Amino acid sequence: GGDPRYKRMMKNRESAARSRARRQVPPLFLSVYGSLLIPILHLLESNYYCFINNKTLRVSISLINKISKNYYQRQKFESYYVDFLVAFTHRKRGAVSHYMFSLFARLDLFVYEISLDMCVYLFFFFFFW
């Protein structure tokens, strides 16, 4: 069979057969990975929710850290305030000035949280000492 027309006809038949086979059988990708698509989508969805939860947890942890830090600083500030009142009532000049300095060094943290009695004490300290 050295007939070129015959060879071309056979090639066309084989090509047509391959084309029909491709159309009938689903692609290899889908046949192999199709059963995994739904679990993959579920995993992607849960990954997204984990990412969001991670973000919210990080924000809440930073807020808790800020609150606890402020609480610790407030406790320290209030202990200085008590020491100042003790020194003020016993008229110890050196101690009063030391605690006044310590209080004013921390005042920027608690400007809005100073109690009324502290304002009264500070007023009396400055004007009647």
Tab-separated table of C-alpha atoms in Angstrom:
chain	number	residue	atom	x	y	z
A	1	GLY	CA	0.000	0.000	0.000
A	2	GLY	CA	2.040	2.867	-1.305
A	3	ASP	CA	-1.031	4.808	-2.392
A	4	PRO	CA	-0.852	8.313	-0.791
A	5	ARG	CA	-4.630	8.791	-1.067
A	6	TYR	CA	-5.231	5.607	0.881
A	7	LYS	CA	-2.763	6.657	3.625
A	8	ARG	CA	-4.443	10.059	3.990
A	9	MET	CA	-7.882	8.426	4.200
A	10	MET	CA	-6.687	6.078	6.974
A	11	LYS	CA	-5.178	9.023	8.907
A	12	ASN	CA	-8.466	10.923	8.635
A	13	ARG	CA	-10.419	7.903	9.916
A	14	GLU	CA	-8.077	7.501	12.905
A	15	SER	CA	-8.302	11.219	13.675
A	16	ALA	CA	-12.118	11.119	13.472
A	17	ALA	CA	-12.196	8.080	15.767
A	18	ARG	CA	-9.998	9.881	18.304
A	19	SER	CA	-12.228	12.959	18.119
A	20	ARG	CA	-15.386	10.873	18.710
A	21	ALA	CA	-13.719	9.132	21.655
A	22	ARG	CA	-12.775	12.480	23.168
A	23	ARG	CA	-16.339	13.729	22.872
A	24	GLN	CA	-17.857	10.642	24.498
A	25	VAL	CA	-15.481	10.235	27.475
A	26	PRO	CA	-15.353	13.108	30.007
A	27	PRO	CA	-11.997	14.819	30.345
A	28	LEU	CA	-9.407	13.053	32.444
A	29	PHE	CA	-9.236	15.981	34.888
A	30	LEU	CA	-12.914	15.720	35.772
A	31	SER	CA	-12.910	11.952	35.997
A	32	VAL	CA	-9.944	11.993	38.401
A	33	TYR	CA	-10.570	15.190	40.393
A	34	GLY	CA	-14.349	15.606	40.047
A	35	SER	CA	-15.054	13.642	43.206
A	36	LEU	CA	-12.655	15.907	45.121
A	37	LEU	CA	-14.174	19.233	44.048
A	38	ILE	CA	-16.901	19.363	46.724
A	39	PRO	CA	-14.560	18.543	49.644
A	40	ILE	CA	-12.084	21.100	48.286
A	41	LEU	CA	-14.819	23.766	48.232
A	42	HIS	CA	-15.819	22.865	51.802
A	43	LEU	CA	-12.195	23.160	52.904
A	44	LEU	CA	-11.822	26.539	51.199
A	45	GLU	CA	-14.973	27.792	52.918
A	46	SER	CA	-13.845	26.603	56.357
A	47	ASN	CA	-10.410	28.118	55.678
A	48	TYR	CA	-12.082	31.470	54.987
A	49	TYR	CA	-14.072	31.297	58.241
A	50	CYS	CA	-10.916	30.357	60.160
A	51	PHE	CA	-9.161	33.368	58.634
A	52	ILE	CA	-11.988	35.709	59.704
A	53	ASN	CA	-12.115	34.198	63.218
A	54	ASN	CA	-8.346	34.555	63.485
A	55	LYS	CA	-8.625	38.250	62.610
A	56	THR	CA	-11.385	38.905	65.157
A	57	LEU	CA	-9.514	36.968	67.844
A	58	ARG	CA	-6.360	38.986	67.192
A	59	VAL	CA	-8.310	42.238	67.540
A	60	SER	CA	-9.991	41.108	70.768
A	61	ILE	CA	-6.663	39.906	72.213
A	62	SER	CA	-5.073	43.287	71.502
A	63	LEU	CA	-8.034	45.036	73.170
A	64	ILE	CA	-7.753	42.771	76.217
A	65	ASN	CA	-4.024	43.488	76.415
A	66	LYS	CA	-4.697	47.239	76.243
A	67	ILE	CA	-7.371	47.038	78.946
A	68	SER	CA	-5.211	44.948	81.271
A	69	LYS	CA	-2.235	47.277	80.710
A	70	ASN	CA	-4.397	50.294	81.533
A	71	TYR	CA	-5.746	48.488	84.597
A	72	TYR	CA	-2.208	47.820	85.845
A	73	GLN	CA	-1.182	51.428	85.222
A	74	ARG	CA	-4.319	52.690	86.968
A	75	GLN	CA	-3.568	50.526	90.016
A	76	LYS	CA	-0.046	51.953	90.111
A	77	PHE	CA	-1.421	55.483	89.735
A	78	GLU	CA	-3.958	54.978	92.531
A	79	SER	CA	-1.304	53.596	94.875
A	80	TYR	CA	0.777	56.734	94.254
A	81	TYR	CA	-2.337	58.810	94.903
A	82	VAL	CA	-2.906	57.066	98.261
A	83	ASP	CA	0.745	57.601	99.218
A	84	PHE	CA	0.377	61.261	98.260
A	85	LEU	CA	-2.705	61.638	100.470
A	86	VAL	CA	-0.923	60.003	103.416
A	87	ALA	CA	2.086	62.281	102.990
A	88	PHE	CA	-0.199	65.301	102.554
A	89	THR	CA	-2.217	64.595	105.702
A	90	HIS	CA	0.975	64.103	107.737
A	91	ARG	CA	2.502	67.291	106.286
A	92	LYS	CA	5.659	65.630	104.988
A	93	ARG	CA	6.915	68.185	102.478
A	94	GLY	CA	9.570	66.085	100.738
A	95	ALA	CA	7.298	63.087	100.339
A	96	VAL	CA	4.435	65.239	99.086
A	97	SER	CA	6.572	66.848	96.393
A	98	HIS	CA	7.926	63.418	95.376
A	99	TYR	CA	4.437	61.947	95.042
A	100	MET	CA	3.162	65.073	93.299
A	101	PHE	CA	5.874	64.666	90.688
A	102	SER	CA	5.048	60.965	90.320
A	103	LEU	CA	1.354	61.713	89.973
A	104	PHE	CA	1.868	64.383	87.332
A	105	ALA	CA	4.242	62.108	85.445
A	106	ARG	CA	1.326	59.684	85.098
A	107	LEU	CA	-1.475	62.205	84.678
A	108	ASP	CA	-1.523	62.024	80.889
A	109	LEU	CA	-2.795	58.443	81.130
A	110	PHE	CA	-5.684	59.266	83.443
A	111	VAL	CA	-6.713	62.844	82.700
A	112	TYR	CA	-10.355	61.840	82.366
A	113	GLU	CA	-10.359	59.469	85.321
A	114	ILE	CA	-9.246	61.762	88.147
A	115	SER	CA	-11.850	61.718	90.883
A	116	LEU	CA	-13.390	64.853	92.334
A	117	ASP	CA	-11.773	64.402	95.748
A	118	MET	CA	-8.358	64.253	94.105
A	119	CYS	CA	-9.064	67.547	92.326
A	120	VAL	CA	-10.046	69.082	95.679
A	121	TYR	CA	-6.876	67.794	97.339
A	122	LEU	CA	-4.718	69.107	94.520
A	123	PHE	CA	-6.447	72.484	94.727
A	124	PHE	CA	-5.831	72.707	98.477
A	125	PHE	CA	-2.276	71.521	98.032
A	126	PHE	CA	-1.405	74.250	95.561
A	127	PHE	CA	-3.227	77.143	97.207
A	128	PHE	CA	-2.964	76.455	100.928
A	129	TRP	CA	0.292	74.535	101.393
